[in-house]
């Protein structure tokens, strides 16, 4: 017989466990983990998703940063912002919310993310390790 999974309960349980771990980290004198998100453009679904991640971070005690850019940002400017996050020791991981504006090389952008900070796991190196 199939067992029905209560996704909402599982989600709440996992968040509770994460919050407890973050509390222990902070109580030990270390800083809380910090997640950043890059959002390019005005896609409503992307905005909602990223805002939910910011809310989740707050709920479990993570730091979070949301970097919003116009869809007119150049690929070079976006790559420079990714490099800043790659080199920022206060940022533990980040996402570049997809889809990106037309004309941007999505694969190039994703592969510019340091695999150690690639929260989505879309970097080519990560995908190769999974297969």
mmCIF file of N, CA and C in Angstrom:
data_model
loop_
_atom_site.group_PDB
_atom_site.id
_atom_site.type_symbol
_atom_site.label_atom_id
_atom_site.label_comp_id
_atom_site.label_asym_id
_atom_site.label_seq_id
_atom_site.Cartn_x
_atom_site.Cartn_y
_atom_site.Cartn_z
ATOM 1 N N UNK A 1 0.842 -1.173 0.000
ATOM 2 C CA UNK A 1 0.000 0.000 0.000
ATOM 3 C C UNK A 1 0.895 1.246 0.000
ATOM 4 N N UNK A 2 0.542 2.207 -0.821
ATOM 5 C CA UNK A 2 1.304 3.447 -0.926
ATOM 6 C C UNK A 2 1.078 4.302 0.314
ATOM 7 N N UNK A 3 2.135 4.981 0.705
ATOM 8 C CA UNK A 3 2.049 5.885 1.833
ATOM 9 C C UNK A 3 2.051 7.315 1.298
ATOM 10 N N UNK A 4 1.157 8.142 1.796
ATOM 11 C CA UNK A 4 1.063 9.522 1.342
ATOM 12 C C UNK A 4 2.024 10.378 2.165
ATOM 13 N N UNK A 5 2.824 11.153 1.453
ATOM 14 C CA UNK A 5 3.799 12.037 2.078
ATOM 15 C C UNK A 5 3.168 13.407 2.296
ATOM 16 N N UNK A 6 3.252 13.899 3.501
ATOM 17 C CA UNK A 6 2.751 15.232 3.832
ATOM 18 C C UNK A 6 3.908 16.213 3.639
ATOM 19 N N UNK A 7 3.999 16.784 2.424
ATOM 20 C CA UNK A 7 5.112 17.660 2.067
ATOM 21 C C UNK A 7 5.235 18.878 2.962
ATOM 22 N N UNK A 8 4.101 19.461 3.354
ATOM 23 C CA UNK A 8 4.134 20.641 4.209
ATOM 24 C C UNK A 8 4.731 20.302 5.572
ATOM 25 N N UNK A 9 4.342 19.160 6.134
ATOM 26 C CA UNK A 9 4.887 18.746 7.427
ATOM 27 C C UNK A 9 6.385 18.452 7.313
ATOM 28 N N UNK A 10 6.783 17.761 6.262
ATOM 29 C CA UNK A 10 8.204 17.449 6.066
ATOM 30 C C UNK A 10 9.002 18.740 5.949
ATOM 31 N N UNK A 11 8.477 19.697 5.185
ATOM 32 C CA UNK A 11 9.139 20.988 5.019
ATOM 33 C C UNK A 11 9.311 21.697 6.360
ATOM 34 N N UNK A 12 8.256 21.723 7.149
ATOM 35 C CA UNK A 12 8.329 22.369 8.471
ATOM 36 C C UNK A 12 9.336 21.663 9.370
ATOM 37 N N UNK A 13 9.355 20.341 9.331
ATOM 38 C CA UNK A 13 10.296 19.576 10.152
ATOM 39 C C UNK A 13 11.741 19.864 9.756
ATOM 40 N N UNK A 14 11.990 19.924 8.451
ATOM 41 C CA UNK A 14 13.349 20.195 7.972
ATOM 42 C C UNK A 14 13.770 21.610 8.370
ATOM 43 N N UNK A 15 12.882 22.571 8.210
ATOM 44 C CA UNK A 15 13.202 23.950 8.603
ATOM 45 C C UNK A 15 13.500 24.037 10.092
ATOM 46 N N UNK A 16 12.754 23.290 10.886
ATOM 47 C CA UNK A 16 12.990 23.290 12.339
ATOM 48 C C UNK A 16 14.380 22.736 12.642
ATOM 49 N N UNK A 17 14.758 21.651 11.981
ATOM 50 C CA UNK A 17 16.083 21.062 12.182
ATOM 51 C C UNK A 17 17.187 22.033 11.767
ATOM 52 N N UNK A 18 16.995 22.695 10.636
ATOM 53 C CA UNK A 18 17.991 23.659 10.163
ATOM 54 C C UNK A 18 18.119 24.808 11.151
ATOM 55 N N UNK A 19 16.988 25.308 11.634
ATOM 56 C CA UNK A 19 17.014 26.422 12.591
ATOM 57 C C UNK A 19 17.774 26.017 13.857
ATOM 58 N N UNK A 20 17.565 24.799 14.319
ATOM 59 C CA UNK A 20 18.283 24.318 15.503
ATOM 60 C C UNK A 20 19.786 24.269 15.248
ATOM 61 N N UNK A 21 20.181 23.809 14.057
ATOM 62 C CA UNK A 21 21.611 23.746 13.704
ATOM 63 C C UNK A 21 22.211 25.142 13.611
ATOM 64 N N UNK A 22 21.471 26.069 13.004
ATOM 65 C CA UNK A 22 21.961 27.444 12.885
ATOM 66 C C UNK A 22 22.114 28.064 14.274
ATOM 67 N N UNK A 23 21.175 27.807 15.157
ATOM 68 C CA UNK A 23 21.268 28.318 16.528
ATOM 69 C C UNK A 23 22.535 27.809 17.201
ATOM 70 N N UNK A 24 22.842 26.524 17.026
ATOM 71 C CA UNK A 24 24.070 25.955 17.602
ATOM 72 C C UNK A 24 25.311 26.623 17.017
ATOM 73 N N UNK A 25 25.299 26.856 15.724
ATOM 74 C CA UNK A 25 26.437 27.502 15.065
ATOM 75 C C UNK A 25 26.666 28.892 15.647
ATOM 76 N N UNK A 26 25.595 29.662 15.735
ATOM 77 C CA UNK A 26 25.695 31.033 16.242
ATOM 78 C C UNK A 26 26.101 31.034 17.714
ATOM 79 N N UNK A 27 25.536 30.119 18.507
ATOM 80 C CA UNK A 27 25.879 30.041 19.932
ATOM 81 C C UNK A 27 27.330 29.646 20.144
ATOM 82 N N UNK A 28 27.925 28.953 19.170
ATOM 83 C CA UNK A 28 29.333 28.567 19.288
ATOM 84 C C UNK A 28 30.277 29.717 18.911
ATOM 85 N N UNK A 29 29.690 30.861 18.523
ATOM 86 C CA UNK A 29 30.499 32.027 18.207
ATOM 87 C C UNK A 29 30.747 32.241 16.717
ATOM 88 N N UNK A 30 30.203 31.369 15.893
ATOM 89 C CA UNK A 30 30.374 31.527 14.448
ATOM 90 C C UNK A 30 29.182 32.297 13.883
ATOM 91 N N UNK A 31 29.343 32.789 12.672
ATOM 92 C CA UNK A 31 28.245 33.514 12.045
ATOM 93 C C UNK A 31 27.272 32.530 11.392
ATOM 94 N N UNK A 32 26.059 32.988 11.226
ATOM 95 C CA UNK A 32 25.050 32.169 10.541
ATOM 96 C C UNK A 32 25.393 32.075 9.059
ATOM 97 N N UNK A 33 25.016 30.988 8.402
ATOM 98 C CA UNK A 33 25.208 30.893 6.951
ATOM 99 C C UNK A 33 24.477 32.031 6.242
ATOM 100 N N UNK A 34 24.993 32.387 5.059
ATOM 101 C CA UNK A 34 24.422 33.503 4.305
ATOM 102 C C UNK A 34 24.192 33.072 2.860
ATOM 103 N N UNK A 35 22.952 33.199 2.416
ATOM 104 C CA UNK A 35 22.557 32.870 1.049
ATOM 105 C C UNK A 35 22.236 34.151 0.297
ATOM 106 N N UNK A 36 22.732 34.251 -0.931
ATOM 107 C CA UNK A 36 22.412 35.395 -1.785
ATOM 108 C C UNK A 36 21.659 34.899 -3.009
ATOM 109 N N UNK A 37 20.874 35.782 -3.576
ATOM 110 C CA UNK A 37 20.145 35.473 -4.807
ATOM 111 C C UNK A 37 20.276 36.653 -5.753
ATOM 112 N N UNK A 38 20.510 36.320 -7.013
ATOM 113 C CA UNK A 38 20.537 37.337 -8.066
ATOM 114 C C UNK A 38 19.256 37.188 -8.873
ATOM 115 N N UNK A 39 18.555 38.295 -9.031
ATOM 116 C CA UNK A 39 17.320 38.326 -9.809
ATOM 117 C C UNK A 39 17.475 39.375 -10.902
ATOM 118 N N UNK A 40 17.328 38.937 -12.145
ATOM 119 C CA UNK A 40 17.458 39.836 -13.283
ATOM 120 C C UNK A 40 16.095 39.962 -13.950
ATOM 121 N N UNK A 41 15.605 41.192 -14.029
ATOM 122 C CA UNK A 41 14.338 41.422 -14.707
ATOM 123 C C UNK A 41 13.147 41.400 -13.774
ATOM 124 N N UNK A 42 11.969 41.360 -14.384
ATOM 125 C CA UNK A 42 10.708 41.510 -13.653
ATOM 126 C C UNK A 42 9.784 40.307 -13.789
ATOM 127 N N UNK A 43 10.337 39.110 -13.983
ATOM 128 C CA UNK A 43 9.505 37.912 -14.107
ATOM 129 C C UNK A 43 8.782 37.676 -12.772
ATOM 130 N N UNK A 44 7.460 37.687 -12.814
ATOM 131 C CA UNK A 44 6.664 37.559 -11.586
ATOM 132 C C UNK A 44 6.907 36.270 -10.836
ATOM 133 N N UNK A 45 6.977 35.160 -11.554
ATOM 134 C CA UNK A 45 7.200 33.872 -10.891
ATOM 135 C C UNK A 45 8.587 33.830 -10.255
ATOM 136 N N UNK A 46 9.579 34.385 -10.934
ATOM 137 C CA UNK A 46 10.936 34.418 -10.385
ATOM 138 C C UNK A 46 10.993 35.279 -9.130
ATOM 139 N N UNK A 47 10.321 36.427 -9.166
ATOM 140 C CA UNK A 47 10.288 37.309 -7.989
ATOM 141 C C UNK A 47 9.657 36.590 -6.800
ATOM 142 N N UNK A 48 8.552 35.897 -7.048
ATOM 143 C CA UNK A 48 7.869 35.177 -5.967
ATOM 144 C C UNK A 48 8.766 34.085 -5.396
ATOM 145 N N UNK A 49 9.446 33.338 -6.266
ATOM 146 C CA UNK A 49 10.323 32.254 -5.816
ATOM 147 C C UNK A 49 11.468 32.805 -4.965
ATOM 148 N N UNK A 50 12.129 33.836 -5.457
ATOM 149 C CA UNK A 50 13.258 34.407 -4.725
ATOM 150 C C UNK A 50 12.793 34.999 -3.397
ATOM 151 N N UNK A 51 11.667 35.676 -3.399
ATOM 152 C CA UNK A 51 11.141 36.228 -2.142
ATOM 153 C C UNK A 51 10.832 35.122 -1.144
ATOM 154 N N UNK A 52 10.377 33.963 -1.616
ATOM 155 C CA UNK A 52 10.108 32.853 -0.693
ATOM 156 C C UNK A 52 11.415 32.312 -0.112
ATOM 157 N N UNK A 53 12.492 32.342 -0.893
ATOM 158 C CA UNK A 53 13.798 31.897 -0.385
ATOM 159 C C UNK A 53 14.300 32.858 0.693
ATOM 160 N N UNK A 54 14.105 34.157 0.472
ATOM 161 C CA UNK A 54 14.506 35.156 1.474
ATOM 162 C C UNK A 54 13.726 34.917 2.765
ATOM 163 N N UNK A 55 12.423 34.656 2.634
ATOM 164 C CA UNK A 55 11.570 34.378 3.800
ATOM 165 C C UNK A 55 12.036 33.105 4.518
ATOM 166 N N UNK A 56 12.354 32.065 3.746
ATOM 167 C CA UNK A 56 12.836 30.812 4.334
ATOM 168 C C UNK A 56 14.140 31.038 5.096
ATOM 169 N N UNK A 57 15.032 31.829 4.528
ATOM 170 C CA UNK A 57 16.303 32.117 5.195
ATOM 171 C C UNK A 57 16.062 32.768 6.550
ATOM 172 N N UNK A 58 15.193 33.764 6.559
ATOM 173 C CA UNK A 58 14.881 34.458 7.811
ATOM 174 C C UNK A 58 14.314 33.477 8.831
ATOM 175 N N UNK A 59 13.438 32.599 8.357
ATOM 176 C CA UNK A 59 12.775 31.636 9.237
ATOM 177 C C UNK A 59 13.772 30.697 9.932
ATOM 178 N N UNK A 60 14.839 30.305 9.230
ATOM 179 C CA UNK A 60 15.790 29.359 9.821
ATOM 180 C C UNK A 60 17.025 30.039 10.410
ATOM 181 N N UNK A 61 17.104 31.365 10.297
ATOM 182 C CA UNK A 61 18.215 32.089 10.907
ATOM 183 C C UNK A 61 19.397 32.363 9.986
ATOM 184 N N UNK A 62 19.249 32.079 8.698
ATOM 185 C CA UNK A 62 20.298 32.397 7.727
ATOM 186 C C UNK A 62 20.286 33.896 7.447
ATOM 187 N N UNK A 63 21.442 34.425 7.072
ATOM 188 C CA UNK A 63 21.486 35.742 6.474
ATOM 189 C C UNK A 63 21.088 35.587 5.016
ATOM 190 N N UNK A 64 20.560 36.626 4.418
ATOM 191 C CA UNK A 64 20.238 36.553 2.991
ATOM 192 C C UNK A 64 20.410 37.913 2.348
ATOM 193 N N UNK A 65 20.751 37.880 1.084
ATOM 194 C CA UNK A 65 20.870 39.095 0.282
ATOM 195 C C UNK A 65 20.164 38.854 -1.036
ATOM 196 N N UNK A 66 19.432 39.846 -1.477
ATOM 197 C CA UNK A 66 18.769 39.785 -2.771
ATOM 198 C C UNK A 66 19.341 40.906 -3.626
ATOM 199 N N UNK A 67 19.974 40.530 -4.712
ATOM 200 C CA UNK A 67 20.549 41.492 -5.645
ATOM 201 C C UNK A 67 19.648 41.543 -6.867
ATOM 202 N N UNK A 68 18.976 42.670 -7.065
ATOM 203 C CA UNK A 68 18.035 42.830 -8.180
ATOM 204 C C UNK A 68 18.685 43.696 -9.258
ATOM 205 N N UNK A 69 18.542 43.235 -10.498
ATOM 206 C CA UNK A 69 19.084 43.981 -11.625
ATOM 207 C C UNK A 69 18.034 44.087 -12.720
ATOM 208 N N UNK A 70 18.105 45.168 -13.447
ATOM 209 C CA UNK A 70 17.228 45.371 -14.598
ATOM 210 C C UNK A 70 17.570 44.359 -15.680
ATOM 211 N N UNK A 71 16.601 44.046 -16.516
ATOM 212 C CA UNK A 71 16.875 43.122 -17.609
ATOM 213 C C UNK A 71 17.763 43.747 -18.685
ATOM 214 N N UNK A 72 18.152 44.999 -18.462
ATOM 215 C CA UNK A 72 19.079 45.656 -19.388
ATOM 216 C C UNK A 72 20.533 45.492 -18.962
ATOM 217 N N UNK A 73 20.784 44.820 -17.821
ATOM 218 C CA UNK A 73 22.159 44.586 -17.387
ATOM 219 C C UNK A 73 22.879 43.783 -18.473
ATOM 220 N N UNK A 74 24.128 44.127 -18.710
ATOM 221 C CA UNK A 74 24.882 43.380 -19.720
ATOM 222 C C UNK A 74 25.378 42.061 -19.126
ATOM 223 N N UNK A 75 25.682 41.134 -20.007
ATOM 224 C CA UNK A 75 26.220 39.849 -19.567
ATOM 225 C C UNK A 75 27.520 40.066 -18.785
ATOM 226 N N UNK A 76 28.364 40.979 -19.256
ATOM 227 C CA UNK A 76 29.638 41.262 -18.584
ATOM 228 C C UNK A 76 29.414 41.814 -17.179
ATOM 229 N N UNK A 77 28.423 42.710 -17.038
ATOM 230 C CA UNK A 77 28.119 43.264 -15.714
ATOM 231 C C UNK A 77 27.606 42.173 -14.781
ATOM 232 N N UNK A 78 26.765 41.291 -15.291
ATOM 233 C CA UNK A 78 26.243 40.194 -14.477
ATOM 234 C C UNK A 78 27.372 39.257 -14.062
ATOM 235 N N UNK A 79 28.267 38.958 -14.983
ATOM 236 C CA UNK A 79 29.415 38.102 -14.653
ATOM 237 C C UNK A 79 30.281 38.751 -13.573
ATOM 238 N N UNK A 80 30.426 40.077 -13.614
ATOM 239 C CA UNK A 80 31.200 40.789 -12.588
ATOM 240 C C UNK A 80 30.521 40.667 -11.221
ATOM 241 N N UNK A 81 29.186 40.750 -11.198
ATOM 242 C CA UNK A 81 28.453 40.590 -9.929
ATOM 243 C C UNK A 81 28.616 39.172 -9.379
ATOM 244 N N UNK A 82 28.608 38.192 -10.259
ATOM 245 C CA UNK A 82 28.814 36.797 -9.839
ATOM 246 C C UNK A 82 30.205 36.640 -9.241
ATOM 247 N N UNK A 83 31.200 37.255 -9.865
ATOM 248 C CA UNK A 83 32.568 37.174 -9.335
ATOM 249 C C UNK A 83 32.659 37.797 -7.945
ATOM 250 N N UNK A 84 31.948 38.906 -7.734
ATOM 251 C CA UNK A 84 31.947 39.535 -6.402
ATOM 252 C C UNK A 84 31.432 38.548 -5.354
ATOM 253 N N UNK A 85 30.338 37.851 -5.686
ATOM 254 C CA UNK A 85 29.779 36.876 -4.741
ATOM 255 C C UNK A 85 30.721 35.687 -4.563
ATOM 256 N N UNK A 86 31.334 35.233 -5.657
ATOM 257 C CA UNK A 86 32.298 34.128 -5.566
ATOM 258 C C UNK A 86 33.424 34.467 -4.601
ATOM 259 N N UNK A 87 33.845 35.738 -4.608
ATOM 260 C CA UNK A 87 34.998 36.167 -3.813
ATOM 261 C C UNK A 87 34.629 36.705 -2.439
ATOM 262 N N UNK A 88 33.354 36.793 -2.128
ATOM 263 C CA UNK A 88 32.908 37.341 -0.845
ATOM 264 C C UNK A 88 32.876 36.237 0.210
ATOM 265 N N UNK A 89 33.765 36.292 1.198
ATOM 266 C CA UNK A 89 33.800 35.236 2.216
ATOM 267 C C UNK A 89 32.572 35.208 3.126
ATOM 268 N N UNK A 90 31.762 36.256 3.095
ATOM 269 C CA UNK A 90 30.550 36.298 3.919
ATOM 270 C C UNK A 90 29.360 35.613 3.235
ATOM 271 N N UNK A 91 29.503 35.298 1.957
ATOM 272 C CA UNK A 91 28.437 34.629 1.205
ATOM 273 C C UNK A 91 28.801 33.148 1.089
ATOM 274 N N UNK A 92 27.972 32.291 1.649
ATOM 275 C CA UNK A 92 28.245 30.849 1.633
ATOM 276 C C UNK A 92 27.716 30.167 0.384
ATOM 277 N N UNK A 93 26.670 30.715 -0.186
ATOM 278 C CA UNK A 93 26.099 30.137 -1.391
ATOM 279 C C UNK A 93 25.173 31.145 -2.036
ATOM 280 N N UNK A 94 24.928 30.932 -3.340
ATOM 281 C CA UNK A 94 24.003 31.829 -4.013
ATOM 282 C C UNK A 94 23.389 31.162 -5.228
ATOM 283 N N UNK A 95 22.303 31.792 -5.672
ATOM 284 C CA UNK A 95 21.619 31.344 -6.879
ATOM 285 C C UNK A 95 21.520 32.511 -7.846
ATOM 286 N N UNK A 96 21.491 32.191 -9.111
ATOM 287 C CA UNK A 96 21.116 33.135 -10.151
ATOM 288 C C UNK A 96 19.766 32.622 -10.643
ATOM 289 N N UNK A 97 18.732 33.389 -10.370
ATOM 290 C CA UNK A 97 17.386 32.942 -10.704
ATOM 291 C C UNK A 97 17.185 32.907 -12.210
ATOM 292 N N UNK A 98 16.678 31.794 -12.678
ATOM 293 C CA UNK A 98 16.377 31.616 -14.086
ATOM 294 C C UNK A 98 14.878 31.785 -14.302
ATOM 295 N N UNK A 99 14.422 32.170 -15.453
ATOM 296 C CA UNK A 99 15.184 32.373 -16.682
ATOM 297 C C UNK A 99 15.882 33.735 -16.685
ATOM 298 N N UNK A 100 16.948 33.819 -17.472
ATOM 299 C CA UNK A 100 17.647 35.077 -17.694
ATOM 300 C C UNK A 100 17.059 35.745 -18.940
ATOM 301 N N UNK A 101 17.283 37.050 -19.074
ATOM 302 C CA UNK A 101 16.765 37.746 -20.263
ATOM 303 C C UNK A 101 17.314 37.157 -21.561
ATOM 304 N N UNK A 102 16.532 37.283 -22.617
ATOM 305 C CA UNK A 102 16.965 36.825 -23.939
ATOM 306 C C UNK A 102 18.289 37.485 -24.299
ATOM 307 N N UNK A 103 19.137 36.707 -24.940
ATOM 308 C CA UNK A 103 20.426 37.236 -25.369
ATOM 309 C C UNK A 103 21.561 36.924 -24.413
ATOM 310 N N UNK A 104 21.224 36.482 -23.187
ATOM 311 C CA UNK A 104 22.273 36.105 -22.236
ATOM 312 C C UNK A 104 22.573 34.623 -22.391
ATOM 313 N N UNK A 105 23.840 34.288 -22.293
ATOM 314 C CA UNK A 105 24.275 32.900 -22.378
ATOM 315 C C UNK A 105 24.100 32.267 -21.002
ATOM 316 N N UNK A 106 22.960 31.609 -20.826
ATOM 317 C CA UNK A 106 22.616 31.035 -19.516
ATOM 318 C C UNK A 106 23.693 30.073 -19.018
ATOM 319 N N UNK A 107 24.201 29.228 -19.891
ATOM 320 C CA UNK A 107 25.222 28.258 -19.492
ATOM 321 C C UNK A 107 26.487 28.965 -19.019
ATOM 322 N N UNK A 108 26.884 30.006 -19.723
ATOM 323 C CA UNK A 108 28.074 30.781 -19.343
ATOM 324 C C UNK A 108 27.878 31.415 -17.963
ATOM 325 N N UNK A 109 26.697 31.976 -17.735
ATOM 326 C CA UNK A 109 26.384 32.607 -16.449
ATOM 327 C C UNK A 109 26.426 31.566 -15.330
ATOM 328 N N UNK A 110 25.759 30.449 -15.521
ATOM 329 C CA UNK A 110 25.713 29.394 -14.496
ATOM 330 C C UNK A 110 27.110 28.865 -14.196
ATOM 331 N N UNK A 111 27.910 28.661 -15.234
ATOM 332 C CA UNK A 111 29.244 28.104 -15.029
ATOM 333 C C UNK A 111 30.238 29.113 -14.480
ATOM 334 N N UNK A 112 29.837 30.385 -14.381
ATOM 335 C CA UNK A 112 30.679 31.394 -13.735
ATOM 336 C C UNK A 112 30.577 31.311 -12.206
ATOM 337 N N UNK A 113 29.537 30.647 -11.719
ATOM 338 C CA UNK A 113 29.349 30.492 -10.274
ATOM 339 C C UNK A 113 30.372 29.487 -9.752
ATOM 340 N N UNK A 114 31.037 29.829 -8.661
ATOM 341 C CA UNK A 114 31.961 28.894 -8.018
ATOM 342 C C UNK A 114 31.157 27.653 -7.615
ATOM 343 N N UNK A 115 31.565 26.459 -8.067
ATOM 344 C CA UNK A 115 30.795 25.250 -7.736
ATOM 345 C C UNK A 115 30.577 25.062 -6.231
ATOM 346 N N UNK A 116 31.491 25.580 -5.404
ATOM 347 C CA UNK A 116 31.334 25.453 -3.950
ATOM 348 C C UNK A 116 30.224 26.359 -3.420
ATOM 349 N N UNK A 117 29.808 27.341 -4.218
ATOM 350 C CA UNK A 117 28.757 28.266 -3.798
ATOM 351 C C UNK A 117 27.481 28.110 -4.622
ATOM 352 N N UNK A 118 27.458 27.133 -5.504
ATOM 353 C CA UNK A 118 26.338 26.911 -6.410
ATOM 354 C C UNK A 118 25.218 26.148 -5.697
ATOM 355 N N UNK A 119 24.290 26.888 -5.119
ATOM 356 C CA UNK A 119 23.220 26.293 -4.333
ATOM 357 C C UNK A 119 22.302 25.414 -5.190
ATOM 358 N N UNK A 120 22.045 25.839 -6.428
ATOM 359 C CA UNK A 120 21.169 25.063 -7.300
ATOM 360 C C UNK A 120 21.828 23.792 -7.814
ATOM 361 N N UNK A 121 23.151 23.759 -7.865
ATOM 362 C CA UNK A 121 23.848 22.578 -8.374
ATOM 363 C C UNK A 121 23.805 22.466 -9.887
ATOM 364 N N UNK A 122 23.679 23.601 -10.578
ATOM 365 C CA UNK A 122 23.585 23.602 -12.041
ATOM 366 C C UNK A 122 24.934 23.731 -12.741
ATOM 367 N N UNK A 123 25.999 24.022 -11.999
ATOM 368 C CA UNK A 123 27.320 24.184 -12.611
ATOM 369 C C UNK A 123 27.716 22.892 -13.322
ATOM 370 N N UNK A 124 28.354 23.011 -14.469
ATOM 371 C CA UNK A 124 28.734 21.842 -15.268
ATOM 372 C C UNK A 124 29.545 20.832 -14.455
ATOM 373 N N UNK A 125 30.465 21.319 -13.631
ATOM 374 C CA UNK A 125 31.293 20.428 -12.807
ATOM 375 C C UNK A 125 30.420 19.591 -11.863
ATOM 376 N N UNK A 126 29.427 20.223 -11.275
ATOM 377 C CA UNK A 126 28.528 19.516 -10.359
ATOM 378 C C UNK A 126 27.707 18.478 -11.105
ATOM 379 N N UNK A 127 27.178 18.858 -12.267
ATOM 380 C CA UNK A 127 26.368 17.931 -13.052
ATOM 381 C C UNK A 127 27.192 16.716 -13.481
ATOM 382 N N UNK A 128 28.464 16.943 -13.826
ATOM 383 C CA UNK A 128 29.333 15.826 -14.227
ATOM 384 C C UNK A 128 29.590 14.873 -13.057
ATOM 385 N N UNK A 129 29.724 15.427 -11.852
ATOM 386 C CA UNK A 129 29.962 14.597 -10.673
ATOM 387 C C UNK A 129 28.752 13.743 -10.338
ATOM 388 N N UNK A 130 27.547 14.226 -10.664
ATOM 389 C CA UNK A 130 26.321 13.476 -10.365
ATOM 390 C C UNK A 130 26.100 12.319 -11.328
ATOM 391 N N UNK A 131 26.724 12.398 -12.499
ATOM 392 C CA UNK A 131 26.490 11.344 -13.512
ATOM 393 C C UNK A 131 27.569 10.343 -13.567
#
